[in-house]
């Protein structure tokens, strides 16, 4: 099969015969498929390999995100059925239902038989890219219509006035289905947070997608008590307590993945507001190269975390991806011969092989108390979720000075301000300069949708107005968002991080000990090679990864 696919790739001019021969030799030495080697070497895109594989097998290839879907065909399968079999009903052709799947599913006769039994029609397969199929399924089978029907069912049953309605044992109860569907839709939309906000006349539902809140269909005020109570029971909260804030946690299974949600409940004038943070554990297994580090910044950060001791600080506002960066760094330094202990509030991602401690203030297990205990547990690497007070900062500094690698976060606006913040917490400057190895500032920006982004020409005057700086040695290619079905017409899909990485040097240490302001520290760090957050943002604009407007939105 590989040779026939290679013939198609060569016929389309995507690879040369010499490239195929070199990849074949490498594949033989590594015991890896030739096509995999071609993709890994960057000789050809994975999407082109799939398309040519389909053509070599004599099947039809469909660009899923741009395809027009017949509503009559889509109605033959429910959203759950489409997700289960990972197929998209495309259209009906001479009485035959044409569905799009990945090549492996197309060869599965059991799937074909099941679909024919469900739709009562003969089925023909076309093929597409698996990731695009899953994304299009989520766009095609959105939950708004079904959510509306469930709301009407609840109102008909007058469940809103029954405070114990959430404990109904049957999963078919409209309230249970409504809440489950709400969670499933948020996960399908790749939301990071779900806001359930009581207002005067209804319940406002909002999803935070790619860092921006998106308004969803509101729910009527009559079902407020039942929905809030159901969520509190799922998160193991006290439904009788309505005057005090509460925190909880729940887990759901979506598309075969276990997803944890951190739940916060706070009383407002119109009732209790619920905010759920969706904790997708795949974020905890990301590599540093996946986070958007530029080669220069990654090299500076790696130089710091490869040291056997010292303190590394990631700074930025809430929701800037600090924890994800720390977890990715943990994966980079994790080895069987080192003992890693974390102290977090709360433990967002649970990672095998790492000892994670959840703080519990009511029981006296604060960050400082936990740190004092784990220092007696022979750790090599310590992760502190956040430095919030003098005592925690003091123990973290002392740990870094006594042979431990300490990873932690601080809420500051940029990397140079980390030094100022630690000084304000009462840490002596000479201790900071001895312990701190590296400080990183971070922001998250939305990534341009590659399916619809549009290249634009900007005059030097226009670029000068916004302060755009062309990265040295690069010809900038500037794109703007457009919007398509792939990105829910936002123009953006996913996020990437912008960084500024400040390594401590003797000159910077001298400024800190003399009590110099953070602006002086910043100026010297830039002279020594630090790229600012704005400059890193311009680099990503020049690479076509994000837009000028997005950089200006997230970086001062």
Coordinates of C-alpha atoms in Angstrom, one line a residue:
X1 CA 0.0 0.0 0.0
X2 CA 2.8 2.4 0.9
X3 CA 4.3 2.2 -2.6
X4 CA 1.0 2.9 -4.3
X5 CA 0.3 5.8 -2.0
X6 CA 3.8 7.1 -2.8
X7 CA 3.0 6.8 -6.5
X8 CA 0.0 9.1 -6.0
X9 CA 2.1 11.5 -3.9
X10 CA 4.7 11.7 -6.6
X11 CA 2.1 12.0 -9.4
X12 CA 0.7 15.1 -7.6
X13 CA 4.2 16.5 -7.2
X14 CA 4.1 16.4 -3.4
X15 CA 7.3 14.4 -3.0
X16 CA 10.2 13.4 -5.3
X17 CA 11.5 9.9 -6.0
X18 CA 14.7 10.7 -4.1
X19 CA 12.7 11.8 -1.0
X20 CA 10.8 8.5 -1.1
X21 CA 14.0 6.5 -1.5
X22 CA 15.6 8.3 1.5
X23 CA 12.5 7.9 3.7
X24 CA 12.3 4.2 2.7
X25 CA 15.9 3.7 3.9
X26 CA 15.2 5.5 7.2
X27 CA 12.0 3.5 7.6
X28 CA 13.9 0.2 7.1
X29 CA 16.5 1.2 9.7
X30 CA 13.9 2.3 12.3
X31 CA 11.2 -0.3 11.6
X32 CA 8.7 2.5 10.9
X33 CA 6.2 2.9 8.0
X34 CA 7.6 4.9 5.1
X35 CA 4.6 7.3 5.1
X36 CA 5.1 8.0 8.8
X37 CA 8.8 8.9 8.2
X38 CA 7.7 11.3 5.3
X39 CA 5.3 13.1 7.7
X40 CA 7.9 13.2 10.5
X41 CA 10.5 14.7 8.2
X42 CA 8.1 17.3 7.0
X43 CA 8.3 16.2 3.4
X44 CA 4.5 15.9 3.2
X45 CA 1.5 16.9 5.3
X46 CA -0.5 14.3 7.1
X47 CA -3.6 15.5 5.4
X48 CA -2.1 14.9 1.9
X49 CA -1.0 11.4 3.0
X50 CA -4.6 10.5 4.1
X51 CA -6.0 12.0 0.8
X52 CA -3.6 10.0 -1.4
X53 CA -4.1 6.9 0.7
X54 CA -7.8 7.2 0.0
X55 CA -7.2 7.7 -3.7
X56 CA -4.9 4.7 -3.9
X57 CA -7.6 2.6 -2.3
X58 CA -10.1 3.7 -5.0
X59 CA -12.3 5.7 -2.5
X60 CA -13.6 9.3 -2.6
X61 CA -11.9 12.0 -0.5
X62 CA -14.0 14.8 0.9
X63 CA -12.8 18.1 2.4
X64 CA -15.0 17.7 5.5
X65 CA -15.0 21.3 6.8
X66 CA -16.0 22.7 3.4
X67 CA -18.5 20.1 2.4
X68 CA -22.2 21.0 2.1
X69 CA -24.3 18.6 4.2
X70 CA -27.9 17.7 3.2
X71 CA -30.2 18.2 6.3
X72 CA -32.2 15.2 5.2
X73 CA -29.2 13.0 5.4
X74 CA -28.0 14.5 8.7
X75 CA -31.5 13.8 10.3
X76 CA -31.0 10.0 9.7
X77 CA -28.4 9.9 12.5
X78 CA -28.5 11.4 16.0
X79 CA -25.5 13.2 17.4
X80 CA -24.7 10.3 19.7
X81 CA -24.8 7.8 16.8
X82 CA -22.6 10.0 14.6
X83 CA -20.0 10.4 17.4
X84 CA -20.1 6.6 18.3
X85 CA -19.3 5.6 14.7
X86 CA -17.3 8.8 13.9
X87 CA -19.2 9.4 10.6
X88 CA -20.9 12.4 9.0
X89 CA -24.0 11.8 6.8
X90 CA -23.2 13.8 3.7
X91 CA -26.1 13.4 1.3
X92 CA -28.5 10.8 -0.3
X93 CA -27.6 9.8 -3.8
X94 CA -30.0 7.6 -5.7
X95 CA -31.4 6.3 -2.4
X96 CA -27.9 5.5 -1.0
X97 CA -26.7 7.4 2.1
X98 CA -23.2 8.7 1.6
X99 CA -21.3 9.1 4.8
X100 CA -17.8 10.5 5.5
X101 CA -15.4 8.6 7.8
X102 CA -11.7 8.0 8.2
X103 CA -10.2 5.2 6.0
X104 CA -10.1 2.6 8.8
X105 CA -13.8 3.0 9.6
X106 CA -14.6 2.8 6.0
X107 CA -13.1 -0.7 5.9
X108 CA -15.1 -1.8 8.9
X109 CA -18.1 -4.0 7.7
X110 CA -19.6 -4.0 11.2
X111 CA -20.0 -0.2 11.1
X112 CA -21.5 -0.4 7.6
X113 CA -24.1 -3.0 8.8
X114 CA -25.0 -1.0 11.9
X115 CA -25.5 2.2 9.9
X116 CA -27.7 0.4 7.3
X117 CA -29.8 -1.0 10.1
X118 CA -30.2 2.4 11.8
X119 CA -30.9 4.4 8.6
X120 CA -32.8 1.7 6.7
X121 CA -30.8 2.6 3.6
X122 CA -27.7 1.2 1.8
X123 CA -24.6 3.1 2.9
X124 CA -21.6 4.2 0.8
X125 CA -18.4 5.6 2.4
X126 CA -16.3 8.5 1.4
X127 CA -13.2 9.4 3.5
X128 CA -11.8 12.4 5.2
X129 CA -9.4 13.5 8.0
X130 CA -10.4 12.0 11.4
X131 CA -9.8 15.2 13.4
X132 CA -11.9 17.3 10.9
X133 CA -14.7 14.7 11.0
X134 CA -14.9 15.0 14.8
X135 CA -14.9 18.8 14.7
X136 CA -17.6 18.8 12.0
X137 CA -19.8 16.4 14.0
X138 CA -19.7 18.8 16.9
X139 CA -20.7 21.7 14.7
X140 CA -23.4 19.7 12.9
X141 CA -25.1 18.2 16.0
X142 CA -25.2 21.1 18.4
X143 CA -27.4 20.7 21.4
X144 CA -29.5 23.9 21.5
X145 CA -32.6 22.3 20.0
X146 CA -32.6 19.4 22.3
X147 CA -31.9 21.6 25.3
X148 CA -34.9 23.7 24.4
X149 CA -37.1 20.6 24.3
X150 CA -35.9 19.4 27.7
X151 CA -36.6 22.8 29.2
X152 CA -40.2 22.6 27.9
X153 CA -40.5 19.1 29.3
X154 CA -39.3 20.3 32.8
X155 CA -41.8 23.2 32.7
X156 CA -44.6 20.8 31.7
X157 CA -43.7 18.5 34.6
X158 CA -43.4 21.5 37.0
X159 CA -40.1 20.2 38.3
X160 CA -38.7 23.6 39.1
X161 CA -40.6 23.9 42.3
X162 CA -39.4 20.5 43.6
X163 CA -36.0 21.0 45.2
X164 CA -35.3 17.2 45.3
X165 CA -35.9 16.8 41.6
X166 CA -32.1 16.5 41.0
X167 CA -31.9 13.2 42.9
X168 CA -34.2 11.4 40.5
X169 CA -32.7 8.0 40.0
X170 CA -33.5 7.7 36.3
X171 CA -31.1 9.1 33.7
X172 CA -34.2 9.8 31.5
X173 CA -35.5 12.6 33.8
X174 CA -35.6 15.8 31.7
X175 CA -33.5 17.7 34.4
X176 CA -30.8 15.0 34.4
X177 CA -30.7 15.0 30.6
X178 CA -30.6 18.8 30.4
X179 CA -27.6 19.1 32.7
X180 CA -25.7 16.2 31.1
X181 CA -26.4 17.7 27.6
X182 CA -25.2 21.1 28.8
X183 CA -21.9 19.6 30.0
X184 CA -21.5 17.5 26.9
X185 CA -22.0 20.6 24.6
X186 CA -19.4 22.6 26.5
X187 CA -16.9 19.8 26.2
X188 CA -17.6 19.4 22.5
X189 CA -17.1 23.1 21.9
X190 CA -13.7 22.9 23.7
X191 CA -14.9 25.4 26.3
X192 CA -12.6 25.9 29.3
X193 CA -15.4 27.2 31.6
X194 CA -19.1 27.0 32.0
X195 CA -21.0 29.9 33.6
X196 CA -24.5 29.3 34.9
X197 CA -25.6 32.8 36.1
X198 CA -29.0 33.5 37.6
X199 CA -30.5 36.9 36.5
X200 CA -33.8 38.6 37.2
X201 CA -35.7 37.0 34.4
X202 CA -33.8 33.9 33.4
X203 CA -30.6 31.8 33.7
X204 CA -27.8 33.1 31.6
X205 CA -25.5 30.3 30.2
X206 CA -22.1 31.2 28.9
X207 CA -19.1 29.1 27.7
X208 CA -15.6 30.5 27.7
X209 CA -14.1 29.3 24.4
X210 CA -10.5 30.2 23.5
X211 CA -10.5 32.7 26.3
X212 CA -13.6 34.6 25.3
X213 CA -17.1 34.2 26.8
X214 CA -19.7 33.1 24.4
X215 CA -23.4 33.6 25.1
X216 CA -25.6 30.4 24.8
X217 CA -29.3 30.0 24.8
X218 CA -30.7 31.1 28.2
X219 CA -32.9 28.9 30.4
X220 CA -36.2 30.1 32.0
X221 CA -36.1 31.3 35.6
X222 CA -38.6 28.5 36.7
X223 CA -36.0 25.8 36.4
X224 CA -33.2 27.7 38.3
X225 CA -33.5 25.9 41.6
X226 CA -33.6 22.5 40.1
X227 CA -30.6 23.1 37.7
X228 CA -28.4 24.6 40.5
X229 CA -29.3 21.9 42.9
X230 CA -28.6 19.2 40.4
X231 CA -25.1 20.6 39.7
X232 CA -24.4 21.0 43.5
X233 CA -25.3 17.4 44.1
X234 CA -23.1 16.2 41.2
X235 CA -20.2 18.2 42.7
X236 CA -20.8 16.8 46.2
X237 CA -21.9 20.2 47.7
X238 CA -24.4 20.9 50.4
X239 CA -27.7 21.9 48.6
X240 CA -29.1 23.3 51.8
X241 CA -26.3 25.9 52.2
X242 CA -27.1 28.9 50.0
X243 CA -25.4 31.7 51.8
X244 CA -21.8 30.6 51.7
X245 CA -19.5 30.0 48.7
X246 CA -18.7 26.3 48.1
X247 CA -16.2 24.4 46.0
X248 CA -16.6 20.9 44.6
X249 CA -15.5 18.5 41.8
X250 CA -17.2 16.2 39.4
X251 CA -16.3 13.8 36.6
X252 CA -18.1 13.0 33.4
X253 CA -17.3 10.7 30.4
X254 CA -17.5 12.4 27.0
X255 CA -16.6 10.6 23.7
X256 CA -14.8 7.9 25.7
X257 CA -12.7 10.4 27.7
X258 CA -12.9 11.1 31.4
X259 CA -13.2 14.8 32.0
X260 CA -12.9 16.4 35.4
X261 CA -14.7 19.6 36.3
X262 CA -13.8 21.9 39.2
X263 CA -17.0 23.6 40.4
X264 CA -17.4 26.8 42.3
X265 CA -20.7 28.1 43.7
X266 CA -21.1 31.7 44.9
X267 CA -24.3 33.4 46.2
X268 CA -25.5 36.4 44.2
X269 CA -28.6 38.7 44.6
X270 CA -30.5 36.6 42.0
X271 CA -29.5 33.2 43.4
X272 CA -26.4 31.0 43.3
X273 CA -24.0 31.3 40.4
X274 CA -22.1 28.1 39.3
X275 CA -18.8 28.3 37.4
X276 CA -17.3 25.0 36.2
X277 CA -13.7 24.8 35.0
X278 CA -13.3 21.9 32.5
X279 CA -10.0 20.1 33.3
X280 CA -9.1 18.1 30.2
X281 CA -6.2 15.9 31.3
X282 CA -4.7 16.0 27.8
X283 CA -3.5 19.5 28.7
X284 CA -1.4 17.9 31.5
X285 CA 0.5 15.7 29.0
X286 CA 1.5 18.5 26.6
X287 CA 5.1 19.0 25.6
X288 CA 6.8 22.4 25.9
X289 CA 7.1 22.4 22.1
X290 CA 3.3 22.3 21.9
X291 CA 2.8 25.4 24.0
X292 CA 4.0 28.0 21.5
X293 CA 7.5 28.6 22.9
X294 CA 9.7 30.2 20.2
X295 CA 13.1 28.4 19.8
X296 CA 14.9 31.3 21.5
X297 CA 12.6 31.3 24.5
X298 CA 12.5 27.5 24.8
X299 CA 16.3 27.4 24.9
X300 CA 16.4 30.0 27.7
X301 CA 13.7 28.2 29.7
X302 CA 15.5 24.8 29.1
X303 CA 18.8 26.2 30.4
X304 CA 17.0 27.0 33.6
X305 CA 15.0 23.8 34.2
X306 CA 17.9 21.5 33.4
X307 CA 19.8 22.8 36.4
X308 CA 19.6 20.5 39.5
X309 CA 18.4 23.3 41.8
X310 CA 17.0 26.8 41.8
X311 CA 13.6 28.4 41.5
X312 CA 11.7 28.9 38.3
X313 CA 8.6 31.2 38.3
X314 CA 5.9 31.4 35.7
X315 CA 3.9 34.7 36.0
X316 CA 0.8 36.1 34.4
X317 CA -2.9 36.8 35.2
X318 CA -5.5 34.1 36.0
X319 CA -6.2 31.9 32.9
X320 CA -2.9 32.6 31.2
X321 CA -1.9 28.9 31.1
X322 CA 0.7 29.1 33.9
X323 CA -0.3 25.6 35.3
X324 CA -0.1 24.0 31.9
X325 CA 3.4 25.4 31.4
X326 CA 4.5 24.0 34.8
X327 CA 3.0 20.6 34.0
X328 CA 4.7 20.5 30.7
X329 CA 8.0 21.4 32.4
X330 CA 7.4 18.6 34.9
X331 CA 7.1 16.1 32.1
X332 CA 10.4 17.4 30.6
X333 CA 12.2 16.8 33.9
X334 CA 10.4 13.7 35.1
X335 CA 12.6 10.6 35.3
X336 CA 12.3 7.4 37.4
X337 CA 15.4 8.5 39.5
X338 CA 13.9 11.8 40.7
X339 CA 11.2 12.3 43.4
X340 CA 8.6 14.9 42.4
X341 CA 6.1 16.3 44.9
X342 CA 3.5 19.0 44.1
X343 CA 1.5 21.2 46.5
X344 CA -1.6 22.6 44.8
X345 CA -5.0 24.3 45.5
X346 CA -6.7 22.6 43.9
X347 CA -5.1 19.6 42.1
X348 CA -6.3 20.3 38.6
X349 CA -4.6 17.5 36.7
X350 CA -3.8 14.2 38.2
X351 CA -0.6 12.8 36.8
X352 CA 0.6 9.2 37.3
X353 CA 4.0 8.8 39.0
X354 CA 3.9 12.2 40.7
X355 CA 3.1 12.8 44.3
X356 CA 0.4 15.5 44.4
X357 CA -0.7 17.2 47.6
X358 CA -4.1 19.0 47.9
X359 CA -4.1 21.8 50.4
X360 CA -6.9 22.0 52.9
X361 CA -7.0 25.3 54.8
X362 CA -9.8 24.2 57.2
X363 CA -7.7 21.2 58.3
X364 CA -4.6 23.4 58.6
X365 CA -2.9 22.0 55.5
X366 CA -1.8 25.3 54.0
X367 CA 0.8 25.8 51.3
X368 CA 3.4 26.5 54.0
X369 CA 2.4 23.6 56.2
X370 CA 2.5 21.2 53.3
X371 CA 5.8 22.5 52.1
X372 CA 7.4 22.0 55.5
X373 CA 6.2 18.4 55.5
X374 CA 7.2 17.4 52.0
X375 CA 10.7 18.8 52.6
X376 CA 11.1 15.8 55.0
X377 CA 9.9 13.4 52.2
X378 CA 13.2 13.6 50.3
X379 CA 12.0 15.5 47.2
X380 CA 14.2 16.4 44.2
X381 CA 11.7 18.6 42.4
X382 CA 8.9 20.6 44.1
X383 CA 6.0 22.2 42.3
X384 CA 4.1 24.9 44.3
X385 CA 0.8 25.8 42.7
X386 CA 1.1 29.5 43.6
X387 CA 3.1 31.6 46.0
X388 CA 0.5 33.7 47.9
X389 CA 2.2 34.8 51.1
X390 CA 5.5 35.5 52.8
X391 CA 5.8 32.1 54.6
X392 CA 5.3 30.1 51.4
X393 CA 7.7 32.4 49.5
X394 CA 10.3 32.0 52.3
X395 CA 10.1 28.2 52.3
X396 CA 10.2 28.1 48.5
X397 CA 13.3 30.3 48.4
X398 CA 15.0 28.2 51.1
X399 CA 14.1 25.0 49.3
X400 CA 15.7 26.3 46.1
X401 CA 18.9 27.2 48.1
X402 CA 19.2 23.8 49.7
X403 CA 19.4 21.7 46.5
X404 CA 15.8 21.4 45.2
X405 CA 14.4 22.5 41.9
X406 CA 11.3 24.5 42.7
X407 CA 8.6 25.3 40.0
X408 CA 5.9 27.8 41.0
X409 CA 3.7 30.6 39.8
X410 CA 3.1 34.3 40.8
X411 CA 0.4 36.8 39.7
X412 CA 2.4 39.6 38.1
X413 CA 2.2 41.4 34.8
X414 CA 5.5 40.4 33.4
X415 CA 8.7 38.5 34.2
X416 CA 10.8 41.4 35.7
X417 CA 8.0 42.1 38.2
X418 CA 8.5 38.7 39.8
X419 CA 11.5 40.1 41.6
X420 CA 9.6 43.2 42.8
X421 CA 6.7 41.0 44.0
X422 CA 8.9 38.7 46.0
X423 CA 10.6 41.7 47.6
X424 CA 7.1 43.1 48.5
X425 CA 6.4 39.8 50.2
X426 CA 9.3 40.4 52.5
X427 CA 12.0 38.3 50.9
X428 CA 15.5 39.7 51.2
X429 CA 16.8 40.7 47.7
X430 CA 20.1 38.8 48.2
X431 CA 18.1 35.6 48.8
X432 CA 16.0 36.2 45.7
X433 CA 19.1 36.6 43.5
X434 CA 20.7 33.5 45.0
X435 CA 17.6 31.3 44.5
X436 CA 15.8 32.6 41.4
X437 CA 17.1 31.0 38.1
X438 CA 14.4 32.1 35.7
X439 CA 11.2 34.1 35.5
X440 CA 8.7 33.8 32.7
X441 CA 5.8 36.0 31.8
X442 CA 3.0 34.4 29.8
X443 CA -0.3 35.3 28.0
X444 CA -2.7 33.2 25.9
X445 CA -3.8 34.5 22.5
X446 CA -6.3 32.9 20.1
X447 CA -4.8 31.0 17.2
X448 CA -6.0 31.9 13.7
X449 CA -8.2 29.3 12.0
X450 CA -6.0 28.0 9.2
X451 CA -9.1 27.1 7.1
X452 CA -10.3 30.7 6.7
X453 CA -7.5 33.1 7.6
X454 CA -7.0 35.8 5.0
X455 CA -3.6 37.3 4.0
X456 CA -3.6 41.1 4.1
X457 CA -1.2 43.7 3.0
X458 CA -0.3 46.4 5.6
X459 CA 1.6 49.6 4.8
X460 CA 4.6 50.6 7.0
X461 CA 2.5 53.5 8.3
X462 CA -0.4 51.2 9.3
X463 CA 2.1 48.8 11.1
X464 CA 3.8 51.7 12.8
X465 CA 0.5 53.0 14.3
X466 CA 0.1 49.7 16.2
X467 CA 3.8 49.4 17.0
X468 CA 4.4 46.3 15.0
X469 CA 8.1 45.2 14.9
X470 CA 9.1 42.9 12.1
X471 CA 11.3 40.1 13.7
X472 CA 14.9 40.2 12.5
X473 CA 15.6 38.1 9.4
X474 CA 11.9 37.4 8.7
X475 CA 9.5 38.5 6.0
X476 CA 6.2 39.0 7.8
X477 CA 3.1 37.3 6.4
X478 CA 0.2 39.0 8.1
X479 CA -3.2 37.4 8.3
X480 CA -6.6 38.5 9.6
X481 CA -9.5 36.3 10.9
X482 CA -12.5 35.6 8.5
X483 CA -14.8 32.9 10.0
X484 CA -16.0 29.6 8.8
X485 CA -17.8 26.5 10.0
X486 CA -14.5 25.1 11.3
X487 CA -14.1 27.9 13.8
X488 CA -17.8 28.6 14.5
X489 CA -17.4 31.8 12.4
X490 CA -15.0 33.4 15.0
X491 CA -11.9 33.3 12.8
X492 CA -10.0 31.7 15.6
X493 CA -9.5 28.1 16.7
X494 CA -7.4 27.1 19.7
X495 CA -4.9 29.1 21.6
X496 CA -1.2 29.6 21.8
X497 CA 1.1 31.2 24.4
X498 CA 3.3 34.2 24.2
X499 CA 6.3 34.3 26.5
X500 CA 9.1 36.5 27.8
X501 CA 11.8 34.6 29.5
X502 CA 14.3 36.4 31.9
X503 CA 17.3 34.4 33.0
X504 CA 19.0 35.8 36.1
X505 CA 22.5 37.1 35.4
X506 CA 25.2 38.7 37.6
X507 CA 24.2 42.2 36.2
X508 CA 20.5 41.7 36.9
X509 CA 21.3 40.3 40.4
X510 CA 23.3 43.4 41.1
X511 CA 20.3 45.6 40.2
X512 CA 18.0 43.6 42.4
X513 CA 20.3 43.7 45.4
X514 CA 20.5 47.5 45.0
X515 CA 16.7 47.7 45.0
X516 CA 16.4 49.0 41.5
X517 CA 12.8 49.3 40.1
X518 CA 11.4 46.6 37.8
X519 CA 11.7 48.9 34.8
X520 CA 15.5 49.0 35.2
X521 CA 15.5 45.3 35.5
X522 CA 13.4 45.0 32.4
X523 CA 15.6 47.3 30.4
X524 CA 18.8 45.3 31.3
X525 CA 17.0 42.0 30.6
X526 CA 16.1 43.2 27.1
X527 CA 19.7 44.2 26.5
X528 CA 20.8 40.7 27.5
X529 CA 18.5 39.1 24.9
X530 CA 15.0 38.8 26.5
X531 CA 12.2 39.1 24.0
X532 CA 9.2 40.9 25.5
X533 CA 5.7 39.6 25.4
X534 CA 4.7 42.1 22.7
X535 CA 7.8 41.1 20.6
X536 CA 7.0 37.4 20.9
X537 CA 3.4 38.3 19.9
X538 CA 4.7 40.1 16.8
X539 CA 6.8 37.0 15.9
X540 CA 3.7 34.9 16.0
X541 CA 1.9 37.4 13.8
X542 CA 4.7 37.3 11.3
X543 CA 4.5 33.5 11.3
X544 CA 0.7 33.7 10.5
X545 CA -0.3 32.1 13.8
X546 CA -2.4 35.0 15.2
X547 CA -3.5 38.5 14.3
X548 CA -2.4 41.9 15.2
X549 CA -5.7 42.7 16.9
X550 CA -5.3 39.6 19.1
X551 CA -1.8 40.6 20.3
X552 CA -3.1 44.0 21.2
X553 CA -6.0 42.5 23.0
X554 CA -3.9 40.4 25.4
X555 CA -0.7 42.3 25.8
X556 CA -0.4 45.8 27.2

